[in-house]
Tab-separated table of C-alpha atoms in Angstrom:
chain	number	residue	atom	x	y	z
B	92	UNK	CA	78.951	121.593	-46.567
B	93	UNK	CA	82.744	122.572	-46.603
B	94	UNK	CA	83.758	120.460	-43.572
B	95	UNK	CA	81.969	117.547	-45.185
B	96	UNK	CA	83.200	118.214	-48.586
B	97	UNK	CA	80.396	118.490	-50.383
B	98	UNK	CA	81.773	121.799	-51.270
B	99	UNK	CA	84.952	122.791	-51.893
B	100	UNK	CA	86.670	125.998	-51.149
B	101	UNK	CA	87.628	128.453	-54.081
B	102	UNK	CA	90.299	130.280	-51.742
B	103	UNK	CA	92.066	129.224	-48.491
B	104	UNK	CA	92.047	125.770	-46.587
B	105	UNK	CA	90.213	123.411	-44.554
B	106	UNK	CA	92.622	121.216	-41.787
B	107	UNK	CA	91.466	118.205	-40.678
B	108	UNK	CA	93.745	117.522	-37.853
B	109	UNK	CA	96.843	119.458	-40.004
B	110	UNK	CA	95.970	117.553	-43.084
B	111	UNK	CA	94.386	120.643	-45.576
B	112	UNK	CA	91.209	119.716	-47.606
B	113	UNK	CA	93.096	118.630	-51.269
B	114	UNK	CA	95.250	115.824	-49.572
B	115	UNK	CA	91.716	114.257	-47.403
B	116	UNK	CA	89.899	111.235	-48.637
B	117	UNK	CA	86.551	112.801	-48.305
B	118	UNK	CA	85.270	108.958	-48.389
B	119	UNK	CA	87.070	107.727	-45.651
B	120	UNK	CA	86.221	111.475	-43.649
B	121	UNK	CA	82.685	111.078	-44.265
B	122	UNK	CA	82.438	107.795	-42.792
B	123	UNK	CA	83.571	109.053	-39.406
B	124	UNK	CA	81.240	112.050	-39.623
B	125	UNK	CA	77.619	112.284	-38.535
B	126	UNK	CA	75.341	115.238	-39.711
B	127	UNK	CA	72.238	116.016	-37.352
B	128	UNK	CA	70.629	118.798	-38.535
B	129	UNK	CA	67.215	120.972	-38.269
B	130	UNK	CA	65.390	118.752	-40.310
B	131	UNK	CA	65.555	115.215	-38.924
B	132	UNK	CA	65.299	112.069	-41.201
B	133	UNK	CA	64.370	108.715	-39.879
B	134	UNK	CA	63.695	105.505	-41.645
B	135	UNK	CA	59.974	104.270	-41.502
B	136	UNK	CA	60.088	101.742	-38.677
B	137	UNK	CA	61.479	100.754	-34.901
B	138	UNK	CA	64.182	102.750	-32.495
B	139	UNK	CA	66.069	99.689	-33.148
B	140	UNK	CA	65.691	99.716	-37.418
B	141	UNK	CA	67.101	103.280	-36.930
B	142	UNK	CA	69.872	102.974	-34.652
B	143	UNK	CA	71.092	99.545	-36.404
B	144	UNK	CA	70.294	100.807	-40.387
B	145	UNK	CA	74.455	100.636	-41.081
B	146	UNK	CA	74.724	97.154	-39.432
B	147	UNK	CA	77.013	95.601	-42.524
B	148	UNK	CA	79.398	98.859	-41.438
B	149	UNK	CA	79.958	98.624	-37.619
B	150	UNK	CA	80.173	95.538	-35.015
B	151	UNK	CA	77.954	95.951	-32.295
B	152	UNK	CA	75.858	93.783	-29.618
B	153	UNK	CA	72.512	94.554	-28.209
B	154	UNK	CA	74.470	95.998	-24.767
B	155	UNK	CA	75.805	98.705	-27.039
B	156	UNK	CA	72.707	99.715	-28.586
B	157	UNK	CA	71.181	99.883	-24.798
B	158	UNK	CA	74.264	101.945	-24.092
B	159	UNK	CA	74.247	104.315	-27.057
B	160	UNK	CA	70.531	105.084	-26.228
B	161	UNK	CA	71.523	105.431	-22.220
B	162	UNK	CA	74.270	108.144	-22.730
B	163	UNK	CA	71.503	110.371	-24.509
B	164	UNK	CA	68.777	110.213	-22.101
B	165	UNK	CA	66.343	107.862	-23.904
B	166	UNK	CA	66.541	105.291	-21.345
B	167	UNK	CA	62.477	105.106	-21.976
B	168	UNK	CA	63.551	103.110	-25.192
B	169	UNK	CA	65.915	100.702	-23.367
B	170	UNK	CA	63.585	98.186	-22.684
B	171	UNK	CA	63.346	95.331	-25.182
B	172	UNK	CA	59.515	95.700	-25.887
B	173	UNK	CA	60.485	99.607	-26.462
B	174	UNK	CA	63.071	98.487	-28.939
B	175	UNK	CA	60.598	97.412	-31.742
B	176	UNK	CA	58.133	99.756	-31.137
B	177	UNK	CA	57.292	101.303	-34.841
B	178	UNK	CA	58.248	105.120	-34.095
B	179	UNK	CA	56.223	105.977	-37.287
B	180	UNK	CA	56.900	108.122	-40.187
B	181	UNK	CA	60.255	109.577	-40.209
B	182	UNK	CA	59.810	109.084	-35.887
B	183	UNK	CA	56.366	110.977	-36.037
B	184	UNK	CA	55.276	109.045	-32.591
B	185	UNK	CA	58.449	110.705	-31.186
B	186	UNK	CA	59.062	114.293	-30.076
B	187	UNK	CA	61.575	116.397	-31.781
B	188	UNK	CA	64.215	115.901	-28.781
B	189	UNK	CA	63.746	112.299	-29.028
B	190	UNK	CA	64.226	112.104	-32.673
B	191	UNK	CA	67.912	114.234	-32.565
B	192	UNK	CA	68.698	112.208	-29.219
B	193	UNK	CA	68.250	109.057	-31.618
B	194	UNK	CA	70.593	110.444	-34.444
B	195	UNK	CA	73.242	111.162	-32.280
B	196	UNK	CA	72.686	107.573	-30.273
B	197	UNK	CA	73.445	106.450	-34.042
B	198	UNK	CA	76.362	108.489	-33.857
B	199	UNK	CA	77.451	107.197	-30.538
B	200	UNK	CA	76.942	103.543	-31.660
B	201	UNK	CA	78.473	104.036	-35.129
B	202	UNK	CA	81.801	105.467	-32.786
B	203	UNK	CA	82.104	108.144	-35.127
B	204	UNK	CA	84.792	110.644	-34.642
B	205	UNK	CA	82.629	114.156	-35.536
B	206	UNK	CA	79.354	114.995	-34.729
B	207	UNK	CA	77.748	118.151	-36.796
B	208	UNK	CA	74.619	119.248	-34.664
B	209	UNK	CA	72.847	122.864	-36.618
B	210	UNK	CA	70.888	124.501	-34.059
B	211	UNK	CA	70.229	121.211	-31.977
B	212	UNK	CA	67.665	123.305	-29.850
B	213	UNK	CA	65.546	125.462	-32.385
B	214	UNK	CA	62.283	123.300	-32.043
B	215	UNK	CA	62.538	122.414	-28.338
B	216	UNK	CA	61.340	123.496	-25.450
B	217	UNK	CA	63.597	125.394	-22.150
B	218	UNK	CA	63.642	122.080	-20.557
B	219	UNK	CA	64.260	120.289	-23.511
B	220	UNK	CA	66.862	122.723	-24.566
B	221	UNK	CA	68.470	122.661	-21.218
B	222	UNK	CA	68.362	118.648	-21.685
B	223	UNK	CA	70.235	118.906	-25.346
B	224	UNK	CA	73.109	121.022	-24.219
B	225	UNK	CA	73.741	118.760	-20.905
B	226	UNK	CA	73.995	115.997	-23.496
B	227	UNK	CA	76.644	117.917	-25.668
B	228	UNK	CA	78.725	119.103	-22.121
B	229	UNK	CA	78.547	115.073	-21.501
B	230	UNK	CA	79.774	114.165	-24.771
B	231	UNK	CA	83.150	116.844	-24.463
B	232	UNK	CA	86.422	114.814	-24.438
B	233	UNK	CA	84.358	111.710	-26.123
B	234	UNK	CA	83.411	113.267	-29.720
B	235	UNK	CA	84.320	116.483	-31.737
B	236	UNK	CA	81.373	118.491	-32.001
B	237	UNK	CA	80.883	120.962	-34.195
B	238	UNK	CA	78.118	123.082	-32.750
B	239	UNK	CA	76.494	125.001	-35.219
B	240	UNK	CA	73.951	127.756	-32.945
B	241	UNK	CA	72.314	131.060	-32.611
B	242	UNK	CA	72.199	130.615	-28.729
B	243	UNK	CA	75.881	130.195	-27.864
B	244	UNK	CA	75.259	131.347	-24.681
B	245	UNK	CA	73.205	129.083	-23.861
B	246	UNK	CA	75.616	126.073	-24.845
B	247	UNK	CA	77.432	124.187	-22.362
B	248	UNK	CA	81.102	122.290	-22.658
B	249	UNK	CA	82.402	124.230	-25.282
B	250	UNK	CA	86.243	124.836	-26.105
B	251	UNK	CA	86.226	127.333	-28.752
B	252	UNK	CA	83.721	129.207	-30.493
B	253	UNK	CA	84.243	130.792	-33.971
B	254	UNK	CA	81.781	133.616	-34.988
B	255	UNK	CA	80.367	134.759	-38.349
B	256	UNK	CA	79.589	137.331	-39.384
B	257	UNK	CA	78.972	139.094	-42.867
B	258	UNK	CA	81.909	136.490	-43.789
B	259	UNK	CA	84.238	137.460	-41.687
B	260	UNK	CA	85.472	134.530	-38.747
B	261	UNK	CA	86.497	135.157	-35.385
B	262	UNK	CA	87.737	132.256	-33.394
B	263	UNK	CA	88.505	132.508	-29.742
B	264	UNK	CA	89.144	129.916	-27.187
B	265	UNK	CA	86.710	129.538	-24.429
B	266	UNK	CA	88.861	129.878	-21.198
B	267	UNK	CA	85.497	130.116	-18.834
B	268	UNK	CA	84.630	127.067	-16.906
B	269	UNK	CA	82.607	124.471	-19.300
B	270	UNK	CA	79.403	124.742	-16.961
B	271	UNK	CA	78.918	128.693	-17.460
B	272	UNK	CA	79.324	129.633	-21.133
B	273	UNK	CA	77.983	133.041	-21.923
């Protein structure tokens, strides 16, 4: 919430890239940050309603929404016919990795600049899990992600890693090789 500004800190600064918090149009920020969090929201109707839902904001063609959905894995949904499939209820005929996958295919074809994933891998499965962080290590050098975890050790691609704890920060930078994180 304070990297997003929905909050604002009482003490001390945020920097987005050396700019601090009071001199950052949170507008403009916002519009080149996506949010995908525990509790996934989808819009009642087809892969292709969801990934397209900001169409008046972003230029697209059909190749990139093929393309967004092929650099997360859901090259099931690439097909045409798959496109307009009705995914149900907030994407209740989809499994909980498919559903984040689609959010941050969104993100991908939206080109944002941030991506905010909060414990990406609490309702999945190993494989699953193991799926979700090789999509994050693919993603390094493309997107800032802000990686938001209980299972850091897990995670794979990651540059630094700042801990919390009883609200004190540690931030360190992760010199290991991106492929064995621990």
């Amino acid at each position: 919430d304070l990297y997003l500004g929905l909050l604002r800190p009482d003490n001390g600064y945020i920097y987005y890239n050396g700019i601090d918090h009071n001199n950052v149009d949170y507008h403009d920020l916002r519009s080149k940050i996506a949010y995908v969090g525990q509790n996934i929201t989808l819009i009642d109707g087809t892969i292709h309603d969801n990934l397209t839902i900001y169409k008046d904001s972003i230029t697209y063609n059909e190749t990139d929404i093929i393309k967004s959905l092929e650099a997360v894995g859901l090259n099931e949904f690439t097909d045409e016919e798959f496109l307009h499939v009705y995914i149900g209820e907030n994407g209740s005929n989809l499994s909980g990795g498919q559903r984040q996958r689609l959010l941050i295919a969104r993100a991908i074809l939206m080109r944002l600049e941030i991506l905010i994933l909060d414990e990406p891998t609490s309702s999945l499965d190993s494989d699953s899990r193991e799926s979700m962080y090789n999509l994050i290590e693919s993603l390094n050098g493309k997107i800032t992600i802000i990686l938001i975890t209980h299972s850091i050790g897990e995670a794979k691609g990651i540059d630094f890693v700042c801990k919390v704890d009883k609200l004190s920060v540690k931030t360190e930078r992760n010199d290991k090789p991106k492929n064995n994180v621990s």
